[in-house]
Short mmCIF file of C-alpha atoms in Angstrom, two decimals:
data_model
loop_
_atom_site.label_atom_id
_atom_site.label_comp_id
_atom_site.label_asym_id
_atom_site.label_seq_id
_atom_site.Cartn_x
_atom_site.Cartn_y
_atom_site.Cartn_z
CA UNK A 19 0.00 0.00 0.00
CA UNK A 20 1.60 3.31 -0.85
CA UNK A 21 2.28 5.83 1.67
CA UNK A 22 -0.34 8.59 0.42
CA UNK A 23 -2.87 5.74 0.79
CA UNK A 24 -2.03 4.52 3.84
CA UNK A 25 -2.14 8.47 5.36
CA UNK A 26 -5.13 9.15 3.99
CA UNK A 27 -7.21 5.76 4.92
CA UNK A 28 -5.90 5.77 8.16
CA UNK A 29 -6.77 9.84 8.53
CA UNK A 30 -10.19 8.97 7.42
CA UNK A 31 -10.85 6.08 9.54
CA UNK A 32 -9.83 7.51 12.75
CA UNK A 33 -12.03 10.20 11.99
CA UNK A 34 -14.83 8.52 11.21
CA UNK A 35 -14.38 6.26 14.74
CA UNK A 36 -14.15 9.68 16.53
CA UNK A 37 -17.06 11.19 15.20
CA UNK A 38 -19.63 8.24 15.33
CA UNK A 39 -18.47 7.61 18.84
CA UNK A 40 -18.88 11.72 19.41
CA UNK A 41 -22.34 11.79 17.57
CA UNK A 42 -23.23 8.76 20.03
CA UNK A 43 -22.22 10.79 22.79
CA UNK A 44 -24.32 14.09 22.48
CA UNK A 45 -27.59 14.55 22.32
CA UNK A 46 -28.20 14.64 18.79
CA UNK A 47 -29.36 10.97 18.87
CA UNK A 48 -32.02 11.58 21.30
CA UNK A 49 -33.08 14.58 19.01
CA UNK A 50 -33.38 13.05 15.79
CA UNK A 51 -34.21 9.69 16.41
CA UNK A 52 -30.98 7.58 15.62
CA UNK A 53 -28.79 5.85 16.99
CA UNK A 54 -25.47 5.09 15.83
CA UNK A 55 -24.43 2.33 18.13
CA UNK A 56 -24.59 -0.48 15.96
CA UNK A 57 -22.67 1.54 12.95
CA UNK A 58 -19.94 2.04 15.74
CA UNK A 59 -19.49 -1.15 16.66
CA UNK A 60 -19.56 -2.64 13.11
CA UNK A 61 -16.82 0.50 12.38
CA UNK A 62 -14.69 -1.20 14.71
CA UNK A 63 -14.97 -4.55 14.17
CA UNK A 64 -13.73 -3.09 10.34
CA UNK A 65 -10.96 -1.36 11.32
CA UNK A 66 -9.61 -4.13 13.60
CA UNK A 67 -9.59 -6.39 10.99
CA UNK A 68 -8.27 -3.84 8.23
CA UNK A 69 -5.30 -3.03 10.26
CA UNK A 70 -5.04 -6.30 11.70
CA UNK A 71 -4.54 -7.16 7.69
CA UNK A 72 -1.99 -4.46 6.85
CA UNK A 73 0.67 -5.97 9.44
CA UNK A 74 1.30 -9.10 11.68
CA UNK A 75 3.64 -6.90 14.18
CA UNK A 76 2.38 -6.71 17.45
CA UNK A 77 3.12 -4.71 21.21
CA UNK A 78 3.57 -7.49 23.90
CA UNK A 79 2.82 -5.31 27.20
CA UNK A 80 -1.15 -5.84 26.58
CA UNK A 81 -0.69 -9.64 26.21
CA UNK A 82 -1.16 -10.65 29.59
CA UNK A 83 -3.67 -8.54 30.52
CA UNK A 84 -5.59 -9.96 27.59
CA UNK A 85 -4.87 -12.97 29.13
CA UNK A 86 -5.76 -12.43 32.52
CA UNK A 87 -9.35 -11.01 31.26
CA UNK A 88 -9.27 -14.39 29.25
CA UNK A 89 -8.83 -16.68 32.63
CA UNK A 90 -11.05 -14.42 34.33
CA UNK A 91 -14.49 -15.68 32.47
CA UNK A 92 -12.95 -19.11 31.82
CA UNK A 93 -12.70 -19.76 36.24
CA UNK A 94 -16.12 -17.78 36.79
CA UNK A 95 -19.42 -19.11 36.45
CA UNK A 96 -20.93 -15.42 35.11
CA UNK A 97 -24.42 -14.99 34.65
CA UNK A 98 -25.09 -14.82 30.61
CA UNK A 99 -26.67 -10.85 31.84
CA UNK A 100 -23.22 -9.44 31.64
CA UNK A 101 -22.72 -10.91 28.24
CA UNK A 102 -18.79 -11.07 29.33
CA UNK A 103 -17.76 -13.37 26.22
CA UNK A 104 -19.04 -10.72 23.65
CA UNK A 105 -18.22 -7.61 25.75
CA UNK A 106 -14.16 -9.22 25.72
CA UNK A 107 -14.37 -9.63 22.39
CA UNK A 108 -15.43 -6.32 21.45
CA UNK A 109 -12.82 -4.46 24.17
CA UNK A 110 -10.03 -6.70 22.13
CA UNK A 111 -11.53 -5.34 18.51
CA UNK A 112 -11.33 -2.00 20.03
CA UNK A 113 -7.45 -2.83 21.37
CA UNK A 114 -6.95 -4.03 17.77
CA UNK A 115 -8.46 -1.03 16.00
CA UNK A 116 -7.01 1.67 18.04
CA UNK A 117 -5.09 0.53 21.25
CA UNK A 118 -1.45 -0.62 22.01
CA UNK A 119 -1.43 -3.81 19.96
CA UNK A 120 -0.65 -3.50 16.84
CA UNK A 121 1.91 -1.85 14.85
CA UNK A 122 1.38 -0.72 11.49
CA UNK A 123 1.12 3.05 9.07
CA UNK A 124 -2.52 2.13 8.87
CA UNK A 125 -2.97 1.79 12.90
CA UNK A 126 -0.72 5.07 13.53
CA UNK A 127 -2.52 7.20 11.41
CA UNK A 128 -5.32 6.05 12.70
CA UNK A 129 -4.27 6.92 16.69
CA UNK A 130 -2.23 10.15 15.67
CA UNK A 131 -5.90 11.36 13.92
CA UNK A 132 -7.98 10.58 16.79
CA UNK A 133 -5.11 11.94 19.55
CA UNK A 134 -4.82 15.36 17.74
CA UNK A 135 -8.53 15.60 16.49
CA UNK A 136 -10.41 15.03 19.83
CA UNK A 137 -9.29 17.99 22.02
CA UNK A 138 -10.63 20.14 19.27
CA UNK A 139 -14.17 18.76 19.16
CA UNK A 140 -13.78 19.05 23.20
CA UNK A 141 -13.03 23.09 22.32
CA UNK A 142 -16.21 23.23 20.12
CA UNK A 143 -18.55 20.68 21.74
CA UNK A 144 -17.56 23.05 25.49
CA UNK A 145 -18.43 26.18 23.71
CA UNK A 146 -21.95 24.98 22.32
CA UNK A 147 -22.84 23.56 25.97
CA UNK A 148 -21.86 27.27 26.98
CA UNK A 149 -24.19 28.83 24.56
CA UNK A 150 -26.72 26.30 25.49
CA UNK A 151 -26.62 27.48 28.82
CA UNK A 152 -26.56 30.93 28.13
CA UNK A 153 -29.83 31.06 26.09
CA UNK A 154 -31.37 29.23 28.57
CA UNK A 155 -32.17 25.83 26.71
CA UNK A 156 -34.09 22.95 28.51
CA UNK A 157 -31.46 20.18 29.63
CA UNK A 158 -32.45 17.31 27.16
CA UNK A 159 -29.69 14.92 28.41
CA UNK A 160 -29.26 12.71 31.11
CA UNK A 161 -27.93 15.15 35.05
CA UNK A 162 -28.37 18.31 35.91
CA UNK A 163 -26.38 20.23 32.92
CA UNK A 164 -25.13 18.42 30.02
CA UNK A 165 -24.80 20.79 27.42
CA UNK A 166 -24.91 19.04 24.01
CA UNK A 167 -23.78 15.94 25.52
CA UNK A 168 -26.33 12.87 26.75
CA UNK A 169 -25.32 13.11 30.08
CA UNK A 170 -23.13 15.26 32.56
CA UNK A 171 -20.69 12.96 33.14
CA UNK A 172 -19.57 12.97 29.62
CA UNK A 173 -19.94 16.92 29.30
CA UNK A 174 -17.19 17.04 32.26
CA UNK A 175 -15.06 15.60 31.29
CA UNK A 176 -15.22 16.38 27.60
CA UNK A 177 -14.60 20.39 29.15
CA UNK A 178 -12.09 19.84 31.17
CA UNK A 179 -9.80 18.35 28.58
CA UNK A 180 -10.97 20.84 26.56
CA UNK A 181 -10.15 23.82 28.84
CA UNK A 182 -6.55 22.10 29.09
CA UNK A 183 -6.17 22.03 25.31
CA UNK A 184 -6.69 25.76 25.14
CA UNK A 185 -3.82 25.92 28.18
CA UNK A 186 -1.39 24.01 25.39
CA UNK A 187 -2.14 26.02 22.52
CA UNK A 188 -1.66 29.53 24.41
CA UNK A 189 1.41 28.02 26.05
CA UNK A 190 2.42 27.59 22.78
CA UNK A 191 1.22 30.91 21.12
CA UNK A 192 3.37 33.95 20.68
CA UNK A 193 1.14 36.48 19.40
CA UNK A 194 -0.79 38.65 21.72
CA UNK A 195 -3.54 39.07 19.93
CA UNK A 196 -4.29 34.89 19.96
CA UNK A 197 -3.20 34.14 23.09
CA UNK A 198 -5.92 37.21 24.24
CA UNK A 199 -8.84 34.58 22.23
CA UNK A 200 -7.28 31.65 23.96
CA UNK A 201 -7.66 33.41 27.40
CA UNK A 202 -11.41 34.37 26.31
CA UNK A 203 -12.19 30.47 25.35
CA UNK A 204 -10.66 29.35 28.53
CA UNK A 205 -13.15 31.69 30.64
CA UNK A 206 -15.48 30.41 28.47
CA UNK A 207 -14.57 26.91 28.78
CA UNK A 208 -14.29 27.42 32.33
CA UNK A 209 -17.37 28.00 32.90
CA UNK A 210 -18.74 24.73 30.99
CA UNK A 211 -16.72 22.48 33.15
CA UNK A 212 -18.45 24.35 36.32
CA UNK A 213 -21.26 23.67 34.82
CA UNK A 214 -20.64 20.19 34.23
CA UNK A 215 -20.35 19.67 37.98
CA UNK A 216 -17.64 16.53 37.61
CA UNK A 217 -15.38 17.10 40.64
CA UNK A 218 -13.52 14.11 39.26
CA UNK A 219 -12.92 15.66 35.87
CA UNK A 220 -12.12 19.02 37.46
CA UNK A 221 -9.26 17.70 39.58
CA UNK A 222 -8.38 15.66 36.43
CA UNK A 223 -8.03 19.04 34.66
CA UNK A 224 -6.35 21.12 37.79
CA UNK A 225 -3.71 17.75 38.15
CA UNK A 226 -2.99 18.47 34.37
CA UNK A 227 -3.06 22.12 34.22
CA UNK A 228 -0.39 22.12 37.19
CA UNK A 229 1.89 19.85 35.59
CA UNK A 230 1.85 20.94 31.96
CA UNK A 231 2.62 24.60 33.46
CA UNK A 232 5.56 22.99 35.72
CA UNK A 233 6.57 21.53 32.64
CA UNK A 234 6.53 24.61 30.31
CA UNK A 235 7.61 27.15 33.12
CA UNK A 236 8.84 26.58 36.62
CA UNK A 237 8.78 30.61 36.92
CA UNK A 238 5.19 30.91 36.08
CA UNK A 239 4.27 27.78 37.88
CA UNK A 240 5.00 29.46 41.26
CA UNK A 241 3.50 33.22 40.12
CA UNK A 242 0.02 31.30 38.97
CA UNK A 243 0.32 29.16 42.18
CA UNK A 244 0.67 32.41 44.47
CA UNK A 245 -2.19 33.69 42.34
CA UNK A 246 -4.57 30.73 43.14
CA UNK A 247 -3.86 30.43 46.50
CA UNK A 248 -4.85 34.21 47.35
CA UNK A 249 -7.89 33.61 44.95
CA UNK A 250 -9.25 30.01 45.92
CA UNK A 251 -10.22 31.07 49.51
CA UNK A 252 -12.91 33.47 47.51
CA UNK A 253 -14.55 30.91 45.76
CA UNK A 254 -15.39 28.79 48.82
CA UNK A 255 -16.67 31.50 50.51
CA UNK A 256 -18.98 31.93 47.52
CA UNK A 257 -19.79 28.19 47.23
CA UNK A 258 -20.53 28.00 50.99
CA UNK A 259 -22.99 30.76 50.41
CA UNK A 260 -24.85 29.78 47.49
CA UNK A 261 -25.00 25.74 48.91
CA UNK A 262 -26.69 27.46 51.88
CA UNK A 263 -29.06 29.18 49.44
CA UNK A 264 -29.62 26.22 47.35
CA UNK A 265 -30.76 24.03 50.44
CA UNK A 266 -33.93 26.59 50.04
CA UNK A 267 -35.27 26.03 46.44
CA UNK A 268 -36.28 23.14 44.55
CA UNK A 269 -34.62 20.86 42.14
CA UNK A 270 -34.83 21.62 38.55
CA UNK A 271 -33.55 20.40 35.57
CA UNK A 272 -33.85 23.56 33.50
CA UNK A 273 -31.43 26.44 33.10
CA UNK A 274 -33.72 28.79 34.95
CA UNK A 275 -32.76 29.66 38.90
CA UNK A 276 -29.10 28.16 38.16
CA UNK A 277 -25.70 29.50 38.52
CA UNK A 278 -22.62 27.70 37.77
CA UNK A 279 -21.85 26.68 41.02
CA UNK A 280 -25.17 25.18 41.89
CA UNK A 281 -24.10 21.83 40.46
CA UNK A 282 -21.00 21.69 42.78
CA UNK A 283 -22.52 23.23 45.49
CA UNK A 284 -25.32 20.63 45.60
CA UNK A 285 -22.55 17.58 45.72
CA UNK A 286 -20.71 19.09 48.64
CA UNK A 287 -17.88 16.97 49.57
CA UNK A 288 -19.37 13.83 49.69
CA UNK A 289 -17.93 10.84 48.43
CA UNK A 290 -20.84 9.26 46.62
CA UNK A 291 -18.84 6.26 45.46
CA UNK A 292 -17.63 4.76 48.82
CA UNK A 293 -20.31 2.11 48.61
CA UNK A 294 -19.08 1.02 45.22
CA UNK A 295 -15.60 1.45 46.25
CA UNK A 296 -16.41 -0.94 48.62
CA UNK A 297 -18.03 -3.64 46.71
CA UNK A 298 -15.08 -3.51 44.20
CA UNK A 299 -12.66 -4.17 47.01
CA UNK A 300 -15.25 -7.35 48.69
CA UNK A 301 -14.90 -8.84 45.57
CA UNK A 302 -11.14 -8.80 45.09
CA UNK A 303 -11.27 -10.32 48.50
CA UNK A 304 -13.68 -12.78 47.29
CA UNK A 305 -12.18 -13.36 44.02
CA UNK A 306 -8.65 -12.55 44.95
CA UNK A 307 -7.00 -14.78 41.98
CA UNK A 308 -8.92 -14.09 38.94
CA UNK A 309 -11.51 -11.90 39.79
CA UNK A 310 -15.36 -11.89 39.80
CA UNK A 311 -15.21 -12.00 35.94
CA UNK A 312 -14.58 -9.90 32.93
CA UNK A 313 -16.89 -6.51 33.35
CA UNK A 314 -19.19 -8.97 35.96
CA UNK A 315 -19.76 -8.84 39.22
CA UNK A 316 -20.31 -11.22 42.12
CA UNK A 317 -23.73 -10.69 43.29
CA UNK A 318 -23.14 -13.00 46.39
CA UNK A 319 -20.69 -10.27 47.85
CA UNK A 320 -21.95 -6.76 46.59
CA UNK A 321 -24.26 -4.53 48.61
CA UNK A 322 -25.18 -1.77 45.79
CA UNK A 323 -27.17 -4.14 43.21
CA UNK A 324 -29.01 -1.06 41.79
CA UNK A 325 -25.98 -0.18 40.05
CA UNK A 326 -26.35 -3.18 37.66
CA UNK A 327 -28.49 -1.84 35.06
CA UNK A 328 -30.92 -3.66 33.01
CA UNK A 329 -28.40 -5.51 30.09
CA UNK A 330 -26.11 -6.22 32.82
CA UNK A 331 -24.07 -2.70 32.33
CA UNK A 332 -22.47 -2.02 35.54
CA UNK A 333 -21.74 1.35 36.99
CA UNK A 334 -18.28 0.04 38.95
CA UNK A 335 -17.88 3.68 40.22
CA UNK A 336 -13.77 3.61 39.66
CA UNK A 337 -11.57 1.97 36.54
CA UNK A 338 -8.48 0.93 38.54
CA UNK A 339 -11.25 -1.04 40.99
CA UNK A 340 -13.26 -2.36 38.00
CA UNK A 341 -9.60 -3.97 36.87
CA UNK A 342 -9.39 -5.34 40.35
CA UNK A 343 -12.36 -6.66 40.99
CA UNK A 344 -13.34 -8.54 37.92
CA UNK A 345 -9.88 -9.51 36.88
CA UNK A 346 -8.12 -10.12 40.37
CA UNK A 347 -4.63 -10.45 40.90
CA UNK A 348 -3.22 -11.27 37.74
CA UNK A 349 -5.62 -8.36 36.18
CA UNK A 350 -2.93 -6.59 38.44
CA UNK A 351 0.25 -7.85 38.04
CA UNK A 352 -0.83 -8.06 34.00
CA UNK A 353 -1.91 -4.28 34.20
CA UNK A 354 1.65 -2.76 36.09
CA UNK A 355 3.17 -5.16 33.54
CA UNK A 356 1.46 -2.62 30.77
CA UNK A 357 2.49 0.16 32.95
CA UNK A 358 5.93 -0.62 32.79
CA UNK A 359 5.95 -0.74 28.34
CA UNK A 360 4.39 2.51 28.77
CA UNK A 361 6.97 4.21 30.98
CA UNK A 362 9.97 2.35 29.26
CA UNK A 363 8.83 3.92 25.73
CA UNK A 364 7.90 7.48 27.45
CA UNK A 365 11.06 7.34 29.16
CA UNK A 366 13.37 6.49 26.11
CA UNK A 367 11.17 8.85 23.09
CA UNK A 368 9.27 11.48 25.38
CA UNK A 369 12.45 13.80 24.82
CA UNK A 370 12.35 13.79 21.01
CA UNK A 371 8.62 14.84 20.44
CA UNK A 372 7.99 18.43 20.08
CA UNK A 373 6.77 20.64 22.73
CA UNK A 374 3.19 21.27 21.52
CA UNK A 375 3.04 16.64 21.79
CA UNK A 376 5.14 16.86 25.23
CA UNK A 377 2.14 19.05 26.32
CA UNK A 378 -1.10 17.08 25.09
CA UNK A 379 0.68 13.70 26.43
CA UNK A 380 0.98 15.15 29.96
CA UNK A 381 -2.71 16.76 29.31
CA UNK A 382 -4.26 13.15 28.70
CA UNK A 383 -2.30 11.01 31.10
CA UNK A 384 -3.02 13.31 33.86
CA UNK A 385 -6.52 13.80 32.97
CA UNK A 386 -6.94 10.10 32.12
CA UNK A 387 -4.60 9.10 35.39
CA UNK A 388 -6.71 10.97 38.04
CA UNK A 389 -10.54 10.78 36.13
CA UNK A 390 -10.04 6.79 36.35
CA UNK A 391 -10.08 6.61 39.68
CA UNK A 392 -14.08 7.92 39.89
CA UNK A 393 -15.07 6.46 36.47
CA UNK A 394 -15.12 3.21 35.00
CA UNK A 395 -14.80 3.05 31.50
CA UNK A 396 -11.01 1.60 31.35
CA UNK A 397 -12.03 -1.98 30.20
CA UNK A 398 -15.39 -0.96 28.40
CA UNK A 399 -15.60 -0.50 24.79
CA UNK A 400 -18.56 1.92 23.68
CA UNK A 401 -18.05 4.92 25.55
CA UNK A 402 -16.56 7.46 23.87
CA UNK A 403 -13.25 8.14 26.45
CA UNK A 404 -12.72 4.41 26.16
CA UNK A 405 -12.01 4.77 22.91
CA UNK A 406 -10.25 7.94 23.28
CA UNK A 407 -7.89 6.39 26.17
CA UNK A 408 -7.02 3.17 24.12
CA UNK A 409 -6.35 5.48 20.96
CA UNK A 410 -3.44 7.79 23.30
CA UNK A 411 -1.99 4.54 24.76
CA UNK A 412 -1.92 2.81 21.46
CA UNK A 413 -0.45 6.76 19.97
CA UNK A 414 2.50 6.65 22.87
CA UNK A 415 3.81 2.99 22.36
CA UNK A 416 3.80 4.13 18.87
CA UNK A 417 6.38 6.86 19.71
CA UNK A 418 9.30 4.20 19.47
CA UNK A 419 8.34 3.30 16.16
CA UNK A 420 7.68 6.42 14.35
CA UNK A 421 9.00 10.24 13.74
CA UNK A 422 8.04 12.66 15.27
CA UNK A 423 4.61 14.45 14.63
CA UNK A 424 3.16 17.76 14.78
#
């Protein structure tokens, strides 16, 4: 396959994954009536077996983990409700397609499309939920704001790397007169992931905002630092104040009678995922060797059954857990195993990438690194960060391999 072929089909294709799985994340399906789900999945299942096709080389770090998810189904007797044989096979089409697998052009292109592409839809998708909000637009999706997103716990996070995508590019701007529209989208922004109400994706963000400015700037590091330390004590003031204020009207899922700290305010401090937390951790005790299963649980040991949804989706309430509770210890050992290919090839290649990539690989991984410990999409397959996660894992293994891109 020439080169100009192989750019352009695997350009297309991981642009096509990104916006299927983006369409099936807003709320344009609920508006007009149709669903892409099954076009995704069959889009996968293609490109796995196209790129599969185009080379037999392969990453070894993901083997065992494969494995261990593998052994997990084969010593559990899982109720047929969690459909664990086809939701494997589909998370190792998805590892195919876009993960740290296999390595080809075809597969590269495919990641490097998807890695750039998706903080810019973030940018636009944030800034449509802000105009949504501002014109006062009945929420149609699934929590208290969502934006143009099904649900708020996709518009979160979907701001949040968006707001530190606008940090990279005015880190990386020289003219005043962007960096001043950068500063305007970030308010902007801003204001989307308050809305959003994640406190998972916002410490996601703040973990990745401090370390990409560390990164870039030691000396502004400490000035913004000084700056947000004299400024944070205002906003809890302000919080504490409206929460107080909140206690004292009704719930209401329109924009009317909401600020952008209601959200927040409402959710407190509470941890509202100790009880799954829990659970997770009963059945690694349970299950210690190979887990309760492959994206199952053990219904003999878990308290919180009304997070198993009709279909046998689970809400696991944290991806690390999820790892360690259906897939046990050799989930673990399989899944520091990965860890260690990853930091190996960041460790040797990081250094050779250009600034503007050094950037947008410390913006996922610490996004990714701290959101995973609330959400738990790591070994699911039709969410739309899944595939975005696989894609950047499956893009930084591939730094060993191939030059450097912009």
């Amino acid at each position: 396959m020439k080169i100009k072929t192989v750019i352009n089909t695997g350009s297309f294709l991981g642009m096509l994954l990104l916006l299927v799985s983006f369409y099936n994340s807003s709320i344009f399906p609920i508006l007009f009536k149709i669903n892409g789900d099954i076009f995704y999945y069959f889009l996968i299942f293609f490109v796995s077996i196209f790129v599969l096709f185009s080379s037999k080389k392969m990453y070894n770090y993901l083997i065992p983990l494969i494995c261990a998810s593998v052994l997990s189904i084969f010593f559990n007797d899982i109720p047929s409700e969690f459909k664990s044989h086809l939701r494997l096979s589909a998370w190792v089409l998805l590892l195919l397609a876009v993960g740290p697998l296999i390595r080809n052009q075809v597969s590269h292109k495919i990641k490097e499309k998807i890695f750039f592409l998706f903080p810019k839809m973030c940018v636009i998708a944030s800034v449509l939920s802000f105009l949504y909000w501002a014109v006062n637009f009945e929420v149609v999706g699934r929590g208290f704001f969502t934006g143009v997103m099904r649900h708020a716990m996709l518009v979160s996070p979907i701001a949040n790397i968006a707001l530190m995508y606008v940090f990279v590019l005015f880190l990386e701007e020289t003219k005043k007169s962007k960096q001043f529209l950068f500063i305007l989208l970030f308010f902007i922004i801003g204001i989307t992931c308050l809305l959003g109400a994640s406190r998972a994706a916002l410490l996601g963000s703040v973990v990745g905002l401090t370390c990409m400015l560390y990164f870039h700037s030691k000396k502004k590091f400490l000035i913004i630092m000084s700056i947000f330390l004299l400024v944070s004590p205002i906003y809890f003031i302000y919080s504490s104040f409206q929460e107080s204020k909140i206690r004292k009207i009704s719930y209401t899922t329109s924009a009317e009678n909401r600020n952008i700290f209601e959200g927040l305010s409402r959710k407190g401090t509470d941890n509202t995922r100790e009880g799954l937390w829990q659970d997770r951790l009963n059945e690694f005790i349970a299950n210690p060797v190979f887990g309760s299963g492959f994206a199952a649980v053990d219904f003999e040991v878990i308290k919180y059954k009304v997070f198993v949804r009709e279909g046998g989706v689970v809400e696991f309430g944290s991806g690390y857990l999820a790892l360690v509770s259906t897939l046990g210890g050799l989930g673990i050992i399989s899944f520091l195993y990965f860890l260690y290919g990853l930091y190996r090839t960041l460790r040797k290649n990081f250094k050779y990438k250009s600034s503007k990539v050094q950037l947008m690989v410390i913006m996922y991984l610490s996004f990714f690194g701290v959101h995973l410990f609330f959400e738990g999409y790591l070994l699911a397959v039709g969410t739309l960060l899944s595939l975005v996660l696989w894609t950047v894992l499956g893009y930084l293994f591939d730094f060993k391999y191939f030059a450097k891109q912009e």
